[in-house]
Short mmCIF file of C-alpha atoms in Angstrom, two decimals:
data_model
loop_
_atom_site.label_atom_id
_atom_site.label_comp_id
_atom_site.label_asym_id
_atom_site.label_seq_id
_atom_site.Cartn_x
_atom_site.Cartn_y
_atom_site.Cartn_z
CA MET A 30 187.15 140.54 195.77
CA THR A 31 190.35 139.71 197.20
CA ARG A 32 192.94 142.42 197.80
CA ARG A 33 194.87 141.00 194.99
CA ALA A 34 191.98 141.66 192.61
CA TYR A 35 191.33 145.03 194.08
CA TRP A 36 194.94 146.13 192.83
CA GLY A 37 194.22 144.82 189.59
CA VAL A 38 191.00 146.76 189.18
CA ALA A 39 192.95 149.92 190.56
CA LEU A 40 195.59 149.68 188.20
CA ALA A 41 193.21 149.10 185.23
CA ALA A 42 191.37 152.11 186.30
CA LEU A 43 194.36 154.04 186.79
CA ILE A 44 195.68 153.19 182.76
CA PHE A 45 191.97 154.14 181.68
CA LEU A 46 192.20 157.56 183.55
CA VAL A 47 195.71 158.24 182.07
CA VAL A 48 194.39 157.54 178.56
CA GLN A 49 191.58 159.85 179.20
CA VAL A 50 193.50 162.70 180.69
CA GLY A 51 196.02 162.54 178.12
CA ALA A 52 193.61 162.52 175.32
CA LEU A 53 192.17 165.90 176.78
CA ALA A 54 195.31 167.49 177.10
CA LEU A 55 196.62 166.38 173.64
CA VAL A 56 193.49 167.50 171.91
CA PRO A 57 194.39 171.29 171.51
CA THR A 58 197.75 170.71 170.46
CA PHE A 59 196.92 167.82 168.10
CA TYR A 60 194.11 170.50 166.46
CA GLU A 61 196.95 173.19 166.24
CA GLN A 62 199.12 170.89 164.65
CA GLY A 63 196.89 170.14 161.99
CA TYR A 64 196.39 166.38 163.04
CA GLN A 65 192.67 166.55 162.17
CA THR A 66 192.44 163.51 159.64
CA VAL A 67 189.18 164.33 157.83
CA GLU A 68 188.03 167.05 155.79
CA ASP A 69 184.54 167.49 157.33
CA PRO A 70 184.51 165.91 160.95
CA THR A 71 180.73 166.29 161.26
CA ASP A 72 180.22 163.84 158.60
CA PRO A 73 178.69 160.55 160.10
CA THR A 74 179.68 158.42 157.08
CA ASN A 75 183.41 158.96 158.52
CA SER A 76 182.43 156.54 161.32
CA LEU A 77 181.16 154.10 158.77
CA LEU A 78 184.66 154.11 157.05
CA TYR A 79 186.50 153.46 160.24
CA ILE A 80 183.90 150.66 161.24
CA GLY A 81 184.98 148.87 158.36
CA ALA A 82 188.67 149.49 158.63
CA ILE A 83 188.21 147.73 162.00
CA ILE A 84 186.42 144.69 160.53
CA GLY A 85 188.98 144.66 157.68
CA MET A 86 191.98 144.65 160.27
CA THR A 87 190.13 141.99 162.34
CA ALA A 88 189.75 139.96 159.11
CA PHE A 89 193.21 140.39 158.11
CA MET A 90 194.64 139.45 161.80
CA LEU A 91 192.34 136.18 161.87
CA ALA A 92 193.87 135.37 158.62
CA ALA A 93 197.39 135.87 159.58
CA PHE A 94 197.03 133.72 162.49
CA LYS A 95 195.38 131.00 160.44
CA TYR A 96 198.47 131.03 158.04
CA ASP A 97 201.16 131.18 160.78
CA LEU A 98 202.04 135.07 160.04
CA ASP A 99 202.03 136.04 163.44
CA LYS A 100 205.37 137.69 163.26
CA VAL A 101 203.87 140.20 160.67
CA VAL A 102 201.13 141.02 162.86
CA ARG A 103 203.50 141.70 165.54
CA LEU A 104 205.64 144.02 163.45
CA ILE A 105 202.52 145.88 162.28
CA ILE A 106 201.48 146.51 165.84
CA VAL A 107 204.86 147.58 167.08
CA PHE A 108 205.45 149.97 164.26
CA THR A 109 202.05 151.35 164.63
CA SER A 110 202.98 151.72 168.53
CA GLY A 111 206.03 153.86 167.45
CA VAL A 112 203.95 156.10 165.27
CA LEU A 113 201.21 156.71 167.70
CA SER A 114 204.01 157.43 170.46
CA TRP A 115 205.64 159.88 168.14
CA TYR A 116 202.34 161.77 167.80
CA VAL A 117 202.20 162.13 171.48
CA PHE A 118 205.92 163.14 172.29
CA ALA A 119 206.05 165.53 169.12
CA ALA A 120 203.09 167.27 171.16
CA VAL A 121 204.83 167.62 174.31
CA ILE A 122 208.30 167.76 173.33
CA PRO A 123 209.44 170.83 170.96
CA ILE A 124 212.75 168.92 169.85
CA GLU A 125 211.87 166.85 167.13
CA LEU A 126 214.94 164.44 167.13
CA VAL A 127 214.15 163.78 171.05
CA ALA A 128 210.47 163.15 170.01
CA VAL A 129 211.65 160.54 167.41
CA GLY A 130 214.19 158.92 169.71
CA LEU A 131 211.70 158.37 172.30
CA SER A 132 208.95 157.03 169.91
CA ALA A 133 211.50 154.66 168.58
CA ALA A 134 212.62 153.54 172.37
CA VAL A 135 208.94 152.51 172.73
CA ALA A 136 208.90 150.36 169.59
CA LEU A 137 212.45 148.93 170.56
CA ALA A 138 211.35 148.00 174.14
CA LEU A 139 208.09 146.16 172.70
CA LEU A 140 210.39 144.25 170.33
CA VAL A 141 213.15 143.14 172.61
CA TYR A 142 211.36 143.16 176.06
CA PRO A 143 207.75 143.10 175.93
CA GLU A 144 207.12 142.68 179.87
CA TRP A 145 203.51 143.74 181.25
CA TYR A 146 204.54 147.08 182.31
CA VAL A 147 206.36 147.79 178.79
CA ILE A 148 203.02 147.00 177.10
CA ASP A 149 200.94 148.68 179.50
CA ALA A 150 203.15 152.07 179.16
CA ALA A 151 203.16 151.65 175.28
CA GLY A 152 199.38 151.14 175.51
CA ALA A 153 198.68 154.30 177.45
CA LEU A 154 200.57 156.13 175.02
CA MET A 155 198.90 154.64 172.15
CA GLY A 156 195.39 154.93 173.76
CA ALA A 157 195.94 158.94 174.42
CA GLY A 158 197.31 159.43 171.13
CA ALA A 159 194.69 157.23 169.08
CA ALA A 160 191.65 158.71 171.19
CA GLY A 161 193.08 162.65 170.78
CA LEU A 162 193.47 162.14 166.97
CA PHE A 163 190.24 160.40 166.66
CA GLY A 164 188.38 163.18 169.05
CA ILE A 165 189.50 166.02 167.04
CA SER A 166 188.39 164.19 163.71
CA PHE A 167 184.82 162.74 164.76
CA GLY A 168 182.34 165.30 165.34
CA LEU A 169 179.54 164.61 168.00
CA LEU A 170 177.36 162.71 165.70
CA PRO A 171 180.20 160.78 164.05
CA ALA A 172 181.33 159.92 167.52
CA LEU A 173 177.72 158.61 168.81
CA VAL A 174 177.50 156.57 165.64
CA LEU A 175 181.08 155.26 166.02
CA LEU A 176 180.61 154.29 169.89
CA SER A 177 176.98 152.89 169.23
CA VAL A 178 177.95 150.71 166.55
CA LEU A 179 181.11 149.44 167.85
CA ALA A 180 179.15 148.56 171.14
CA ILE A 181 176.89 146.18 169.04
CA TYR A 182 179.51 144.96 166.87
CA ASP A 183 181.65 144.13 169.97
CA ALA A 184 178.75 142.15 171.58
CA ILE A 185 178.12 140.08 168.50
CA SER A 186 181.63 139.46 167.99
CA VAL A 187 181.89 137.82 171.38
CA TYR A 188 178.66 136.51 172.40
CA LYS A 189 177.21 135.30 168.95
CA THR A 190 180.06 134.68 166.43
CA LYS A 191 182.97 134.42 168.98
CA HIS A 192 185.46 135.52 166.49
CA MET A 193 186.80 138.01 168.83
CA LEU A 194 187.88 135.10 171.22
CA ASP A 195 189.56 133.57 168.51
CA LEU A 196 191.48 136.75 167.74
CA ALA A 197 192.28 137.34 171.50
CA GLU A 198 193.61 133.78 171.36
CA GLY A 199 196.14 134.68 168.66
CA VAL A 200 197.26 138.19 169.89
CA MET A 201 197.66 136.84 173.52
CA GLY A 202 200.92 135.20 172.95
CA LEU A 203 202.34 138.03 170.68
CA ARG A 204 202.92 140.31 173.72
CA ILE A 205 201.54 143.18 171.75
CA PRO A 206 199.87 146.47 173.29
CA VAL A 207 196.69 145.55 171.82
CA VAL A 208 195.41 144.20 175.21
CA LEU A 209 196.65 145.66 178.45
CA VAL A 210 197.96 143.30 180.78
CA ILE A 211 196.77 143.84 184.49
CA PRO A 212 198.79 141.96 187.05
CA THR A 213 197.07 141.08 190.58
CA THR A 214 200.67 140.40 191.90
CA LEU A 215 203.87 142.02 191.51
CA SER A 216 205.50 138.76 191.14
CA TYR A 217 203.69 138.11 187.54
CA SER A 218 205.78 138.12 184.67
CA LEU A 219 204.18 138.24 181.24
CA LEU A 220 207.25 136.78 179.61
CA ASP A 221 206.85 133.66 181.66
CA ASP A 222 203.22 133.06 180.78
CA ASP A 223 202.67 130.13 178.31
CA PHE A 224 199.44 131.15 176.83
CA ALA A 225 199.78 128.25 174.23
CA SER A 226 199.26 125.71 177.07
CA ASP A 227 195.78 126.84 177.96
CA ALA A 228 193.90 127.95 174.94
CA ASN A 229 190.57 127.18 176.82
CA ASP A 230 191.29 129.60 179.28
CA ILE A 231 191.91 132.70 176.94
CA GLY A 232 189.26 135.26 176.93
CA ASP A 233 188.28 137.87 174.56
CA GLU A 234 190.09 140.60 173.39
CA GLU A 235 187.88 142.78 175.71
CA SER A 236 188.22 141.67 179.15
CA GLU A 237 189.09 138.38 180.67
CA PRO A 238 191.03 136.65 183.59
CA SER A 239 194.42 135.19 182.45
CA PRO A 240 194.92 131.51 181.80
CA ASP A 241 196.52 129.92 184.78
CA GLY A 242 197.36 126.39 184.06
CA ASP A 243 194.42 124.54 185.19
CA SER A 244 192.76 122.34 182.46
CA ASP A 245 189.69 121.76 184.41
CA HIS A 246 188.50 125.38 184.01
CA ALA A 247 185.09 126.32 182.27
CA ASP A 248 185.56 127.72 178.67
CA PRO A 249 184.92 131.21 178.50
CA ALA A 250 183.91 130.80 174.83
CA ASP A 251 181.24 128.38 175.95
CA PRO A 252 178.34 129.56 178.00
CA ASP A 253 176.98 125.85 178.24
CA ASP A 254 180.00 124.87 179.83
CA ASP A 255 179.00 124.74 183.75
CA SER A 256 182.20 123.44 185.16
CA ASP A 257 183.47 125.22 188.06
CA PRO A 258 186.20 127.77 187.33
CA ALA A 259 188.82 128.74 189.84
CA ASP A 260 188.01 132.25 191.42
CA PRO A 261 189.22 134.60 189.00
CA ALA A 262 190.20 137.16 191.68
CA ASP A 263 192.87 134.54 192.73
CA ARG A 264 194.76 134.60 189.26
CA ASP A 265 197.98 136.32 188.47
CA ALA A 266 196.65 138.61 185.98
CA PHE A 267 193.71 139.67 183.55
CA PHE A 268 193.52 141.17 180.41
CA ILE A 269 191.59 144.25 178.96
CA GLY A 270 191.56 145.20 175.40
CA LEU A 271 193.06 148.59 174.76
CA GLY A 272 189.99 149.49 172.27
CA ASP A 273 188.18 149.19 175.63
CA ALA A 274 190.08 152.47 176.83
CA VAL A 275 190.15 154.07 173.54
CA MET A 276 186.71 153.81 172.42
CA PRO A 277 184.82 155.68 175.19
CA THR A 278 187.63 158.20 175.22
CA VAL A 279 186.83 159.24 171.75
CA MET A 280 183.58 160.52 173.17
CA VAL A 281 185.31 162.16 175.74
CA ALA A 282 187.63 163.90 173.51
CA SER A 283 185.11 164.86 170.76
CA ALA A 284 182.83 166.35 173.60
CA ALA A 285 185.75 168.45 174.87
CA PHE A 286 186.38 169.69 171.14
CA PHE A 287 183.07 170.05 169.78
CA SER A 288 180.60 170.65 172.28
CA GLU A 289 178.95 174.00 172.76
CA ALA A 290 179.56 173.92 176.57
CA SER A 291 181.83 176.26 178.36
CA SER A 292 185.13 175.08 179.74
CA LEU A 293 185.45 174.26 183.25
CA GLY A 294 188.63 176.63 183.33
CA VAL A 295 191.10 173.84 184.21
CA ALA A 296 194.31 175.12 183.55
CA VAL A 297 195.94 171.79 182.80
CA LEU A 298 192.95 170.62 180.72
CA PRO A 299 191.65 173.68 178.97
CA ALA A 300 189.40 171.82 176.69
CA LEU A 301 187.67 169.92 179.60
CA ASN A 302 183.84 170.95 180.04
CA LEU A 303 180.96 169.40 181.70
CA PRO A 304 179.72 166.92 178.98
CA ALA A 305 183.55 165.64 178.53
CA LEU A 306 183.81 165.45 182.41
CA LEU A 307 180.62 163.31 182.61
CA ALA A 308 181.38 161.44 180.06
CA MET A 309 184.54 160.28 181.69
CA VAL A 310 182.42 159.60 184.77
CA GLY A 311 180.19 157.43 182.81
CA THR A 312 183.03 155.51 181.41
CA PHE A 313 184.04 154.44 185.00
CA LEU A 314 180.60 153.37 186.01
CA GLY A 315 180.58 151.14 183.00
CA PHE A 316 184.05 150.12 183.92
CA ALA A 317 182.96 149.27 187.38
CA GLY A 318 180.03 147.00 185.90
CA LEU A 319 182.49 145.33 183.38
CA MET A 320 184.85 144.52 186.19
CA TRP A 321 182.42 143.04 188.19
CA ALA A 322 181.32 140.76 185.47
CA VAL A 323 184.80 140.10 184.65
CA MET A 324 185.60 138.76 188.24
CA LYS A 325 182.84 136.17 187.47
CA GLY A 326 185.29 134.57 185.43
CA ARG A 327 183.65 134.66 182.00
CA ALA A 328 184.65 136.71 178.70
CA HIS A 329 182.74 139.69 178.34
CA ALA A 330 182.28 142.53 175.67
CA GLY A 331 183.48 145.74 177.12
CA LEU A 332 182.11 148.29 174.94
CA PRO A 333 178.59 148.18 175.35
CA LEU A 334 178.94 148.84 179.11
CA LEU A 335 181.79 151.22 178.63
CA ASN A 336 180.45 153.14 175.55
CA GLY A 337 177.24 153.06 176.84
CA GLY A 338 178.18 154.90 180.24
CA ALA A 339 180.20 157.51 178.15
CA ILE A 340 177.68 158.10 175.98
CA GLY A 341 174.97 158.45 178.74
CA GLY A 342 177.37 160.73 180.69
CA TYR A 343 177.90 162.77 177.96
CA LEU A 344 174.20 163.49 177.20
CA VAL A 345 173.51 164.24 181.23
CA GLY A 346 176.58 166.45 181.03
CA SER A 347 175.13 168.29 178.10
CA VAL A 348 171.56 168.85 179.44
CA LEU A 349 173.34 170.21 182.67
CA ALA A 350 175.51 172.48 180.83
CA GLY A 351 172.41 173.91 178.95
CA VAL A 352 173.09 172.49 175.40
CA PRO A 353 170.12 171.78 173.40
CA LEU A 354 169.82 168.12 172.95
CA VAL A 355 169.69 168.69 168.96
CA SER A 356 173.00 170.33 169.32
CA ALA A 357 174.26 167.54 171.68
CA LEU A 358 173.22 164.80 169.09
CA GLY A 359 175.26 166.86 166.33
CA LEU A 360 172.13 167.05 164.42
CA ALA A 361 171.55 170.74 164.39
CA PRO A 362 173.34 170.94 160.76
CA TYR A 363 170.79 168.72 159.38
CA LEU A 364 167.56 170.35 160.75
#
């Protein structure tokens, strides 16, 4: 990879790290403030309901793009960004009015000046908040079910049905924190990027180099297109779905909150234990594999690698921490 590509990968890794560390820091406070969203976090059907909600939201967004309701989607996502930002600010700032003001500022910034760094900052806040909330609401078995099913769904939606590619084509031009924008040069401006002129070069929601104006590039949605794409490492930006950062972090947060393993005693992250730490390590191993694939210039589903790495790391950490495998899998209540 070129130096520009290394810069982009490093920035993406930093955002992932902020999301994961942020979620770990928020887990105890979220629980103390009563933000657990389900009555029984060990019930695996919670995962099925959430998966159904994801599929429903995907269908809604695709329909909205088909009927030119893009602005409705943008307003919903901006509003959601403000709400999740409020959860984060309210957890760390004792003055409620300040927390409300800051979360409103996040939403306003997304509306009036959605430059790449505004979107990435809002995405990091949303990601940490969402992963922290899901982490205390999904026990170990539900988290494992959630990540496994979503990894399979992600692969099918990118490689088989390809509807995730259609979704990505719709959201790219909205400039909302559904995707993280990773520039490879400081001169890049998301506001100046014309996505509509290069629909063939827009990748999937998960991970794909950005369009750069050359109409003779291979279509990332067509595996049979053997035309020579430009080197992705030379492009000005690539994009990673926010869900790629959030979903594996749910495993990290769930492991920190629900695992029997003892805390590692890190003062600023009291919930951190060995299963959660190795889930983080596994996520970044998956991230490295994903970035290698993305730099080849094709659209790739991120969750199979990222969720797989998080789950594998969590299970290894559980074994090393002396947690019985039955307990690590969340099966003890059923045996």
